[in-house]
Coordinates of C-alpha atoms and ligand atoms in Angstrom, one line a residue:
M697 CA 5.5 -24.5 -40.1
T698 CA 5.8 -21.7 -37.7
E699 CA 4.0 -21.8 -34.5
A700 CA 0.9 -19.6 -34.7
A701 CA 1.0 -16.5 -32.5
P702 CA -2.1 -16.1 -30.4
K703 CA -4.8 -14.2 -32.3
K704 CA -4.9 -10.6 -31.5
E705 CA -8.3 -10.6 -29.8
Q706 CA -7.0 -13.5 -27.6
R707 CA -4.2 -11.4 -26.2
R708 CA -5.3 -9.6 -23.1
K709 CA -4.4 -6.0 -22.9
F710 CA -3.4 -5.4 -19.3
Q711 CA -4.2 -2.0 -17.7
A712 CA -3.7 -0.6 -14.2
I713 CA -6.6 -1.5 -12.0
R714 CA -9.4 1.1 -11.7
G715 CA -8.5 3.6 -9.1
T716 CA -4.8 2.9 -9.3
R717 CA -2.2 4.6 -11.5
D718 CA 1.4 4.6 -12.6
L719 CA 3.4 7.5 -11.3
L720 CA 5.9 8.3 -14.1
P721 CA 8.8 10.5 -14.8
P722 CA 8.9 13.5 -14.8
D723 CA 6.1 13.6 -12.2
T724 CA 8.0 11.2 -9.9
A725 CA 10.7 13.9 -9.5
L726 CA 8.1 16.0 -7.8
W727 CA 6.9 13.1 -5.6
N728 CA 10.5 12.5 -4.5
H729 CA 11.0 16.2 -3.8
V730 CA 7.9 16.2 -1.6
E731 CA 9.0 13.1 0.2
E732 CA 12.6 14.4 0.7
T733 CA 11.1 17.6 2.1
A734 CA 9.0 15.6 4.5
H735 CA 12.0 13.7 5.7
A736 CA 14.0 16.9 6.2
V737 CA 11.2 18.9 7.9
F738 CA 10.0 16.1 10.2
T739 CA 13.5 15.3 11.2
T740 CA 14.0 18.9 12.4
F741 CA 11.0 18.4 14.7
G742 CA 12.5 15.3 16.2
F743 CA 10.4 12.7 14.3
G744 CA 11.7 9.3 13.2
E745 CA 10.4 7.3 10.3
I746 CA 8.4 4.1 10.8
R747 CA 7.6 1.8 7.9
P748 CA 4.8 -0.6 8.9
P749 CA 3.6 -3.3 6.6
V750 CA 0.9 -2.5 4.1
F751 CA -1.4 -5.3 5.4
E752 CA -2.6 -6.1 8.9
A753 CA -5.3 -8.2 10.6
T754 CA -8.7 -6.8 9.5
E755 CA -9.6 -6.8 13.1
L756 CA -7.0 -4.1 13.9
F757 CA -8.7 -1.7 11.5
A758 CA -12.2 -2.7 12.5
R759 CA -11.3 -1.8 16.1
A760 CA -9.2 1.3 15.5
V761 CA -11.2 2.9 12.7
G762 CA -14.6 1.6 13.8
G763 CA -16.8 -1.1 12.4
D764 CA -19.6 1.5 11.6
T765 CA -17.4 3.6 9.3
D766 CA -17.5 3.5 5.5
I767 CA -13.8 2.7 5.5
V768 CA -14.2 -0.6 7.4
G769 CA -17.8 -1.3 6.3
K770 CA -17.3 -1.2 2.6
E771 CA -13.9 0.2 1.4
M772 CA -11.3 -2.3 2.6
Y773 CA -9.5 -4.8 0.4
T774 CA -9.8 -7.9 2.5
F775 CA -8.5 -11.4 1.9
E776 CA -7.9 -14.7 3.7
D777 CA -4.3 -15.6 4.1
H778 CA -3.6 -19.3 4.2
D779 CA -1.5 -22.2 2.7
F780 CA -4.5 -24.4 1.9
G781 CA -5.1 -23.7 -1.8
E782 CA -6.2 -27.2 -2.6
L783 CA -8.5 -27.4 0.4
S784 CA -10.0 -24.1 -0.5
S785 CA -10.7 -25.2 -4.1
L786 CA -12.1 -28.5 -2.9
A787 CA -14.5 -26.5 -0.7
S788 CA -15.7 -24.5 -3.7
T789 CA -16.1 -27.7 -5.8
I790 CA -18.3 -29.2 -3.1
T791 CA -20.2 -25.9 -2.8
Y792 CA -21.1 -25.9 -6.4
R793 CA -22.1 -29.6 -6.7
N794 CA -25.7 -30.7 -6.9
P795 CA -25.7 -34.5 -6.3
D796 CA -28.5 -36.4 -7.9
I797 CA -30.4 -38.5 -5.4
Q798 CA -31.4 -41.0 -8.2
N799 CA -27.8 -41.6 -9.1
S800 CA -26.0 -43.4 -6.3
H801 CA -22.6 -42.8 -7.8
S802 CA -23.3 -39.0 -7.8
V803 CA -24.2 -39.1 -4.1
S804 CA -21.3 -41.3 -3.0
S805 CA -18.7 -39.3 -4.9
Y806 CA -20.2 -36.1 -3.3
V807 CA -19.9 -37.7 0.2
E808 CA -16.3 -38.9 -0.6
Q809 CA -15.3 -35.3 -1.4
I810 CA -16.7 -34.1 1.9
H811 CA -14.7 -36.8 3.7
A812 CA -11.6 -35.8 1.8
F813 CA -12.2 -32.3 2.9
L814 CA -12.8 -33.3 6.5
G815 CA -9.6 -35.3 6.6
A816 CA -7.3 -32.5 5.6
Y817 CA -9.4 -29.8 7.4
S818 CA -9.4 -31.6 10.8
E819 CA -5.7 -32.3 10.4
G820 CA -5.1 -28.6 9.8
L821 CA -7.1 -27.7 12.9
A822 CA -5.3 -30.3 15.0
Q823 CA -1.9 -28.9 14.0
N824 CA -3.1 -25.4 14.6
K825 CA -2.4 -24.5 11.0
I826 CA -6.0 -23.6 10.6
P827 CA -7.3 -21.2 13.3
R828 CA -9.4 -23.0 16.0
T829 CA -12.1 -20.4 16.1
P830 CA -15.6 -21.3 17.4
D831 CA -17.0 -21.0 13.8
N832 CA -14.4 -23.4 12.5
E833 CA -15.0 -26.0 15.3
R834 CA -18.8 -25.8 14.7
A835 CA -18.3 -26.2 11.0
L836 CA -16.2 -29.3 11.6
E837 CA -19.0 -30.8 13.7
N838 CA -21.7 -29.9 11.1
L839 CA -19.8 -31.3 8.2
R840 CA -19.2 -34.6 10.0
M841 CA -22.9 -34.8 10.8
H842 CA -24.0 -34.1 7.2
A843 CA -21.4 -36.6 5.8
T844 CA -23.0 -39.3 8.0
R845 CA -26.6 -38.4 7.2
I846 CA -26.5 -37.9 3.5
P847 CA -25.8 -41.5 2.5
I848 CA -28.6 -42.7 4.9
L849 CA -31.1 -40.2 3.6
A850 CA -30.2 -40.8 -0.1
G851 CA -31.1 -44.5 0.3
D852 CA -34.3 -43.8 2.2
W853 CA -37.2 -42.9 -0.1
T854 CA -40.0 -43.5 2.3
G855 CA -42.5 -40.7 1.8
G856 CA -41.7 -40.5 -1.9
I857 CA -38.9 -39.3 -4.1
E858 CA -39.9 -35.6 -3.8
H859 CA -39.8 -35.8 -0.1
A860 CA -36.4 -37.5 -0.1
K861 CA -35.1 -34.8 -2.5
T862 CA -36.2 -32.0 -0.2
R863 CA -34.5 -33.7 2.8
L864 CA -31.3 -34.1 0.8
E865 CA -31.4 -30.5 -0.3
L866 CA -31.6 -29.4 3.3
Q867 CA -28.4 -31.4 4.0
I868 CA -26.7 -29.9 1.0
S869 CA -27.5 -26.4 2.1
G870 CA -26.1 -27.3 5.5
V871 CA -22.9 -28.4 3.9
R872 CA -22.7 -25.2 2.0
E873 CA -23.3 -23.1 5.0
A874 CA -20.6 -25.0 7.0
L875 CA -18.1 -24.4 4.2
R876 CA -19.0 -20.8 3.9
V877 CA -18.2 -19.9 7.5
I878 CA -14.9 -21.8 7.5
Q879 CA -11.8 -19.6 7.7
L880 CA -8.7 -21.4 6.6
G881 CA -6.4 -18.6 7.7
D882 CA -6.1 -15.1 9.1
V883 CA -8.4 -12.4 7.6
L884 CA -6.2 -9.6 6.5
S885 CA -6.7 -6.2 4.9
L886 CA -4.7 -3.8 2.9
R887 CA -4.3 -0.8 5.2
P888 CA -6.8 2.0 4.6
E889 CA -4.8 4.3 6.9
A890 CA -1.8 3.9 9.1
T891 CA -2.6 5.2 12.5
A892 CA -3.8 1.8 13.6
S893 CA -0.6 0.2 12.4
V894 CA 1.6 2.8 14.2
C895 CA -0.3 2.2 17.5
R896 CA 0.0 -1.6 17.0
A897 CA 3.8 -1.2 16.5
Y898 CA 4.0 1.1 19.6
I899 CA 2.4 -1.7 21.6
E900 CA 4.3 -4.6 20.0
H901 CA 7.7 -3.0 20.5
N902 CA 7.0 -1.8 24.0
M903 CA 7.7 1.8 22.9
Q904 CA 6.3 3.1 26.2
Q905 CA 9.6 2.0 27.7
L906 CA 11.5 4.3 25.3
P907 CA 11.8 8.1 26.0
Q908 CA 8.4 9.6 25.7
P909 CA 6.8 10.9 23.7
Q910 CA 7.6 8.7 20.7
K911 CA 7.4 10.9 17.5
L912 CA 6.9 8.8 14.4
Y913 CA 6.1 9.6 10.8
Y914 CA 5.4 7.4 7.7
I915 CA 5.1 7.8 4.0
G916 CA 3.3 5.2 1.9
P917 CA 0.3 3.8 0.0
M918 CA -3.1 3.3 1.5
F919 CA -6.0 1.4 -0.1
R920 CA -9.7 2.2 -0.1
R921 CA -12.4 0.9 -2.5
E922 CA -13.9 4.3 -3.2
R923 CA -15.4 5.7 -6.3
P924 CA -12.4 7.0 -8.2
Q925 CA -12.4 10.7 -9.3
K926 CA -10.0 13.6 -9.3
G927 CA -8.1 13.5 -6.0
R928 CA -9.7 10.2 -5.0
Y929 CA -8.0 6.9 -5.8
R930 CA -8.2 3.3 -4.6
Q931 CA -4.4 3.3 -4.1
F932 CA -3.4 6.6 -2.8
Y933 CA -0.4 7.9 -0.7
Q934 CA -0.3 9.5 2.7
V935 CA 2.4 11.3 4.6
G936 CA 1.5 11.2 8.2
A937 CA 2.8 11.5 11.7
E938 CA 1.9 10.4 15.2
V939 CA 3.0 11.5 18.7
L940 CA 2.4 8.8 21.2
E941 CA 3.0 9.3 24.9
N942 CA 2.6 6.9 27.8
V943 CA 0.3 8.3 30.5
K944 CA 2.2 8.4 33.8
P945 CA 0.3 7.0 36.8
D946 CA 0.6 10.4 38.5
A947 CA -0.5 12.4 35.5
T948 CA -3.7 13.5 37.1
R949 CA -1.9 15.2 40.0
D950 CA -1.3 18.3 38.1
A951 CA -4.1 18.3 35.5
A952 CA -3.6 21.9 34.4
K953 CA 0.0 21.3 33.6
E954 CA -0.9 18.2 31.6
L955 CA -3.5 20.1 29.6
T956 CA -1.0 22.8 28.7
K957 CA 1.6 20.2 27.8
D958 CA -0.9 18.5 25.5
A959 CA -1.8 21.8 23.9
I960 CA 1.9 22.5 23.1
T961 CA 2.2 19.1 21.5
D962 CA -0.9 19.7 19.4
A963 CA 0.4 23.1 18.3
E964 CA 3.8 21.7 17.5
V965 CA 2.3 18.9 15.4
I966 CA 0.2 21.5 13.5
Q967 CA 3.2 23.8 13.1
M968 CA 5.2 20.9 11.6
V969 CA 2.6 20.3 8.9
M970 CA 2.3 24.0 8.1
T971 CA 6.1 24.3 7.9
F972 CA 6.2 21.4 5.5
F973 CA 3.5 23.0 3.3
D974 CA 5.3 26.3 3.5
K975 CA 8.6 24.7 2.4
L976 CA 6.8 23.2 -0.6
K977 CA 5.1 26.5 -1.4
L978 CA 1.7 24.8 -1.4
P979 CA -0.8 27.4 -2.7
G980 CA -3.8 28.6 -0.8
V981 CA -3.2 26.7 2.4
Q982 CA -6.0 27.1 5.0
L983 CA -6.0 25.6 8.5
E984 CA -9.2 25.0 10.4
I985 CA -9.3 23.9 13.9
N986 CA -11.9 22.8 16.4
S987 CA -12.3 21.0 19.7
I988 CA -14.8 18.2 19.9
G989 CA -14.7 17.7 23.6
H990 CA -13.7 14.8 25.7
A991 CA -15.3 11.4 25.1
A992 CA -14.9 10.0 28.6
D993 CA -16.2 13.2 30.0
N994 CA -19.7 14.5 30.2
C995 CA -19.1 17.4 27.8
R996 CA -18.9 15.3 24.7
R997 CA -21.7 12.9 25.7
G998 CA -23.9 15.8 26.9
Y999 CA -23.5 17.7 23.7
V1000 CA -24.1 14.7 21.5
A1001 CA -27.4 14.0 23.4
L1002 CA -28.4 17.6 23.0
L1003 CA -27.5 17.6 19.3
K1004 CA -29.5 14.4 18.8
S1005 CA -32.6 15.9 20.4
E1006 CA -32.3 19.1 18.3
L1007 CA -31.8 17.0 15.2
E1008 CA -34.9 14.9 15.9
K1009 CA -36.9 18.2 15.8
V1010 CA -35.8 18.9 12.2
K1011 CA -35.6 15.3 11.0
D1012 CA -38.1 15.6 8.1
K1013 CA -36.2 18.5 6.6
L1014 CA -32.9 16.4 6.5
G1015 CA -31.7 14.1 3.7
A1016 CA -31.6 10.3 4.1
D1017 CA -27.9 10.2 5.1
S1018 CA -28.3 12.7 7.9
Q1019 CA -31.5 11.1 9.1
R1020 CA -29.7 7.8 9.5
R1021 CA -26.8 9.6 11.2
I1022 CA -29.1 11.0 13.9
E1023 CA -29.2 7.4 15.2
T1024 CA -25.7 6.1 14.3
N1025 CA -23.5 9.2 14.7
P1026 CA -25.2 12.6 15.2
F1027 CA -21.8 14.3 15.1
R1028 CA -21.4 13.4 11.4
V1029 CA -24.5 15.4 10.4
L1030 CA -22.4 18.5 10.9
D1031 CA -20.1 17.2 8.2
S1032 CA -22.9 17.3 5.6
K1033 CA -22.2 19.1 2.3
L1034 CA -25.9 19.1 1.2
E1035 CA -27.0 22.6 0.1
H1036 CA -30.5 22.5 1.6
E1037 CA -29.2 21.2 5.0
Q1038 CA -26.8 24.1 5.5
P1039 CA -29.3 26.7 7.0
I1040 CA -30.6 24.0 9.3
I1041 CA -27.2 23.0 10.5
A1042 CA -26.3 26.7 11.1
T1043 CA -29.0 26.8 13.9
L1044 CA -27.8 23.7 15.7
P1045 CA -26.1 24.0 19.1
K1046 CA -22.3 24.5 18.9
I1047 CA -19.9 22.3 20.9
A1048 CA -17.8 25.3 22.0
D1049 CA -20.7 26.3 24.2
H1050 CA -20.8 22.9 25.9
L1051 CA -17.1 22.1 26.5
C1052 CA -16.2 21.1 30.1
D1053 CA -13.6 23.3 31.8
D1054 CA -10.7 21.0 31.0
C1055 CA -11.5 20.9 27.3
K1056 CA -12.0 24.7 27.2
T1057 CA -8.7 25.3 28.9
Q1058 CA -6.9 22.9 26.5
Y1059 CA -8.6 24.5 23.4
A1060 CA -7.7 28.0 24.5
A1061 CA -4.1 26.8 25.1
V1062 CA -3.9 25.3 21.6
K1063 CA -5.0 28.6 20.1
R1064 CA -2.5 30.6 22.2
E1065 CA 0.3 28.2 21.3
L1066 CA -0.5 28.4 17.6
E1067 CA -0.5 32.2 17.8
L1068 CA 2.8 32.1 19.6
R1069 CA 4.2 30.1 16.7
G1070 CA 2.8 32.4 14.1
V1071 CA 0.4 29.7 12.7
F1072 CA -2.7 31.2 11.2
Y1073 CA -6.0 29.3 11.7
T1074 CA -9.7 29.7 11.5
E1075 CA -12.1 28.0 13.8
N1076 CA -14.7 25.8 12.4
W1077 CA -17.2 24.4 14.9
R1078 CA -18.5 21.9 12.3
L1079 CA -15.1 20.2 11.9
V1080 CA -15.6 16.8 13.4
R1081 CA -13.7 13.6 12.7
G1082 CA -16.2 10.8 12.2
L1083 CA -14.3 8.3 14.3
D1084 CA -15.2 7.7 18.0
Y1085 CA -11.6 7.8 19.3
Y1086 CA -11.0 11.4 18.3
M1087 CA -11.2 13.9 21.1
R1088 CA -10.4 17.6 21.8
T1089 CA -8.2 19.1 19.1
T1090 CA -9.2 18.3 15.5
F1091 CA -7.9 20.1 12.4
E1092 CA -8.1 20.0 8.7
I1093 CA -6.0 21.8 6.0
T1094 CA -7.3 22.6 2.5
A1095 CA -5.3 23.8 -0.5
Q1096 CA -6.0 25.4 -3.8
G1097 CA -6.7 23.8 -7.2
L1098 CA -8.4 20.7 -6.0
G1099 CA -12.1 21.3 -6.7
S1100 CA -14.4 19.6 -4.1
Q1101 CA -11.7 17.2 -3.0
N1102 CA -9.7 20.0 -1.4
A1103 CA -8.7 18.5 2.0
V1104 CA -5.0 17.8 1.9
C1105 CA -4.6 17.0 5.6
G1106 CA -6.8 15.8 8.5
G1107 CA -5.7 15.2 12.0
G1108 CA -6.6 15.2 15.7
R1109 CA -6.0 14.0 19.2
Y1110 CA -6.8 10.4 20.1
D1111 CA -5.9 9.7 23.7
G1112 CA -7.1 6.2 24.5
L1113 CA -6.7 4.5 21.1
V1114 CA -3.6 2.6 22.0
E1115 CA -5.4 1.3 25.1
L1116 CA -8.4 0.3 22.9
L1117 CA -6.0 -1.8 20.9
G1118 CA -4.7 -3.6 24.0
G1119 CA -1.8 -1.4 25.0
P1120 CA -1.0 0.8 28.0
P1121 CA -2.8 4.1 28.7
T1122 CA -1.4 6.4 26.0
K1123 CA -2.0 9.8 24.6
G1124 CA -1.9 10.4 20.9
I1125 CA -2.2 13.1 18.3
G1126 CA -1.5 12.8 14.6
F1127 CA -2.4 13.7 11.1
A1128 CA -2.4 12.3 7.6
I1129 CA -1.7 14.3 4.5
G1130 CA -3.1 13.1 1.1
E1131 CA 0.1 13.1 -1.0
D1132 CA -1.7 12.7 -4.3
R1133 CA -3.8 15.8 -3.6
L1134 CA -0.8 17.7 -2.4
I1135 CA 1.0 16.9 -5.6
L1136 CA -2.1 17.9 -7.7
S1137 CA -2.2 21.2 -6.0
L1138 CA 1.5 21.9 -6.5
Q1139 CA 1.1 20.9 -10.2
E1140 CA -1.9 23.2 -10.6
A1141 CA 0.2 26.0 -9.2
K1142 CA 2.5 25.7 -12.3
D1143 CA 5.8 26.5 -10.5
A1144 CA 5.9 22.8 -9.7
A1145 CA 9.1 22.5 -11.8
L1146 CA 10.6 25.0 -9.4
A1147 CA 9.3 23.1 -6.5
A1148 CA 10.8 19.9 -7.8
G1149 CA 14.1 21.5 -6.8
K1150 CA 17.4 21.8 -8.5
Q1151 CA 18.2 18.9 -10.9
P1152 CA 21.9 18.1 -11.4
P1153 CA 23.5 19.4 -14.7
F1154 CA 22.7 17.2 -17.7
V1155 CA 25.5 16.5 -20.1
Y1156 CA 25.2 14.6 -23.4
I1157 CA 28.5 13.2 -24.6
A1158 CA 28.9 13.6 -28.4
W1159 CA 31.8 11.3 -29.2
M1160 CA 33.3 10.5 -32.6
G1161 CA 35.9 7.9 -33.3
A1162 CA 37.2 4.9 -31.4
N1163 CA 39.7 6.8 -29.3
A1164 CA 37.1 9.3 -28.4
Y1165 CA 34.8 6.5 -27.3
A1166 CA 37.2 5.1 -24.7
A1167 CA 37.8 8.7 -23.4
A1168 CA 34.0 9.2 -23.3
V1169 CA 33.5 6.1 -21.2
H1170 CA 36.0 7.4 -18.7
A1171 CA 34.6 10.9 -18.8
A1172 CA 31.1 9.5 -18.1
K1173 CA 32.3 7.6 -15.1
D1174 CA 34.1 10.6 -13.6
L1175 CA 31.2 13.0 -14.3
R1176 CA 28.6 10.7 -12.8
A1177 CA 30.8 10.2 -9.7
A1178 CA 30.7 14.0 -9.4
G1179 CA 26.9 13.9 -9.4
V1180 CA 26.4 15.0 -13.0
R1181 CA 23.7 13.4 -15.1
V1182 CA 25.3 11.9 -18.2
E1183 CA 23.9 10.4 -21.4
L1184 CA 26.4 8.4 -23.3
P1185 CA 25.1 7.3 -26.7
P1186 CA 25.9 3.7 -27.5
V1187 CA 26.5 4.4 -31.2
E1188 CA 28.7 7.0 -32.9
Q1189 CA 26.6 9.9 -34.2
K1190 CA 27.2 12.6 -36.7
F1191 CA 27.7 15.9 -34.9
G1192 CA 24.4 17.5 -36.0
K1193 CA 22.5 14.4 -35.1
A1194 CA 24.1 14.2 -31.6
L1195 CA 23.2 17.8 -30.8
E1196 CA 19.6 17.2 -32.0
R1197 CA 19.3 14.2 -29.7
A1198 CA 20.8 16.1 -26.8
S1199 CA 18.3 18.9 -27.1
K1200 CA 15.4 16.4 -27.4
L1201 CA 16.4 14.7 -24.2
G1202 CA 16.6 18.1 -22.4
A1203 CA 20.4 18.2 -21.9
Q1204 CA 21.9 21.5 -21.0
Y1205 CA 25.3 20.7 -22.4
A1206 CA 27.0 18.7 -25.0
L1207 CA 30.5 17.5 -24.3
I1208 CA 32.3 17.2 -27.6
L1209 CA 34.9 14.4 -27.9
G1210 CA 36.5 13.8 -31.2
D1211 CA 39.9 12.5 -32.1
N1212 CA 41.4 16.1 -32.0
E1213 CA 40.1 16.6 -28.5
V1214 CA 41.6 13.3 -27.3
A1215 CA 44.9 14.1 -28.9
E1216 CA 44.9 17.6 -27.3
G1217 CA 43.6 16.4 -23.9
T1218 CA 41.0 19.2 -23.9
W1219 CA 37.3 18.8 -24.2
T1220 CA 34.7 21.2 -25.7
L1221 CA 31.6 21.9 -23.7
K1222 CA 28.8 23.4 -25.7
T1223 CA 25.9 25.1 -23.9
L1224 CA 22.9 24.1 -25.9
A1225 CA 20.7 27.1 -25.0
D1226 CA 23.0 29.6 -26.7
G1227 CA 25.5 27.5 -28.6
A1228 CA 28.5 29.0 -26.6
Q1229 CA 31.5 26.7 -26.5
Q1230 CA 34.3 26.5 -23.9
K1231 CA 37.4 24.3 -23.8
F1232 CA 38.3 22.5 -20.7
T1233 CA 40.8 20.0 -19.4
E1234 CA 39.1 17.2 -17.5
P1235 CA 39.8 18.5 -13.9
H1236 CA 38.6 22.0 -14.9
L1237 CA 35.5 20.6 -16.5
L1238 CA 34.6 18.7 -13.3
D1239 CA 35.2 21.9 -11.3
F1240 CA 33.0 23.9 -13.6
L1241 CA 30.1 21.4 -13.6
K1242 CA 30.3 20.8 -9.8
K1243 CA 29.9 24.5 -9.2
L1244 CA 26.5 24.5 -11.0
Ligands
ATP2687 P1 -12.3 12.8 2.5 O1 -13.3 13.6 3.3 O2 -11.7 13.7 1.4 O3 -12.8 11.5 2.0 P2 -11.2 11.5 4.7 O4 -11.7 12.1 5.9 O5 -11.7 10.2 4.2 O6 -11.1 12.5 3.5 P3 -8.7 10.9 6.0 O7 -9.0 9.5 6.3 O8 -8.7 11.8 7.1 O9 -9.6 11.4 4.8 O10 -7.3 10.9 5.3 C1 -6.5 12.1 5.3 C2 -6.2 12.6 3.9 O11 -6.0 11.6 3.0 C3 -7.4 13.4 3.3 O12 -7.5 14.7 3.8 C4 -7.1 13.3 1.8 O13 -6.2 14.3 1.5 C5 -6.4 12.0 1.7 N1 -7.3 10.9 1.1 C6 -8.3 10.2 1.8 N2 -8.9 9.3 1.0 C7 -8.3 9.5 -0.2 C8 -8.4 8.9 -1.5 N3 -9.3 7.9 -1.7 N4 -7.6 9.3 -2.5 C9 -6.7 10.3 -2.4 N5 -6.5 10.9 -1.2 C10 -7.3 10.5 -0.1
MG2688 MG1 -13.0 9.6 2.8

């Protein structure tokens, strides 16, 4: 008897999770080209690469990105990280049990399980393996109390069985509640963005003691539980950079000089992104800039208050989202894409008319510095970044061929964020490029293959005969060492078949090695496109291919 294979319908067909995808050849060549270009361009601007981990404490993102944002509120992949698998499954067993008051065994085994849980849980707390948070301590107390009361209540039927049942149910829901709030380990999230991580690393590694500013860039996956569509994924990639600079205690002494210095940094950062896009020949690049004022100053607060009161006046004409934002974040109403809100938004007060002198000076300097660098921009007074920590310079870059998801880069200044995360007073400016969208736009532009850069020459070795095989193995080794891409078939092929396969794989050349060639010490290189043949000795062949 042969062992039965699992029935077809029982075999699960695995697929990439919704919103994630495999990047495959030949597309990955373009991804690599984009990333290599980023390394090259950013290096010329004095940036160094940072590779933070892809998960961090949820609290870090909640604080940096903001608890009220969509990202933190509903888009993060969050999990509890702990070594207490058994304890955790015991907790869910207890949670789903419904002990029967009329069955003493059922009640006592329920209570036994609670005691078993309590034993391991309090030990974990005592050894600090489980965090000693106020919630956890309270849950411990409550569980102890319920574990004592349940056996007493279960045996006490005064007032009737129904009454006793109700009292027991109350205890059980108390147990469930205690188990629900318990955190056996740290609460972590897959990063939805990387600015928070870079700031955390800056603090953790005391980078304020290194030469300032610290100029860092990163490339890697981000995770947000959004509705997947073209240009919007749940795992997507960002190429980003941050400039972080410790604020000197005497920085306020020459405020004007500081403002110009910041403006130059802003302009350089923007210039760097534009240079990168230029190198990639990204089509239809458009840069928009704005200044959103200074949070700590009156200009931002004054403007937001004015905006809010103006919005109140037109409230009934706005959609539900904007109505809500009047309260939570009036700034974000300017972001609205709703058709019928556009004429209303057009009449709202503009921040440029309300900037304080410092912000005005800085914004003017940014524009002047961009012009000096030959960077074209348009001003968009409605360009706000939703997050509280952004200030002054904000910018966004769009590209062609992306439909409504056409933003490929967003950035801005965020002085104060490092301090908010527990670090020293620090200035910051940065951006994040959506690499998936960047690639889509390049692919739409068709000359993506060109953009993918020069591939090394591709040689297929058509060998025939045992002697030729040994020579082919050596030739493959030498050619590969010289950077040539080589395909060495593992079986002998007839000449016609070999050429056919070489073309199918996309090789440019076939290197013909038969017994004659081996005896002569010369090899024949056939150009597949036009069928031309040339004879070479090995050193000449290497020279020829290297020159390509
Ligand atoms: P959008 O308004 O398009 O949602 P965002 O303001 O959420 O963008 P940022 O957090 O500023 O985006 O991220 C910077 C860039 O990252 C965006 O301009 C975009 O190119 C890219 N990006 C953001 N979310 C996604 C996603 N879910 N899938 C692919 N790319 C994304
Ligand atoms: Mg978004």
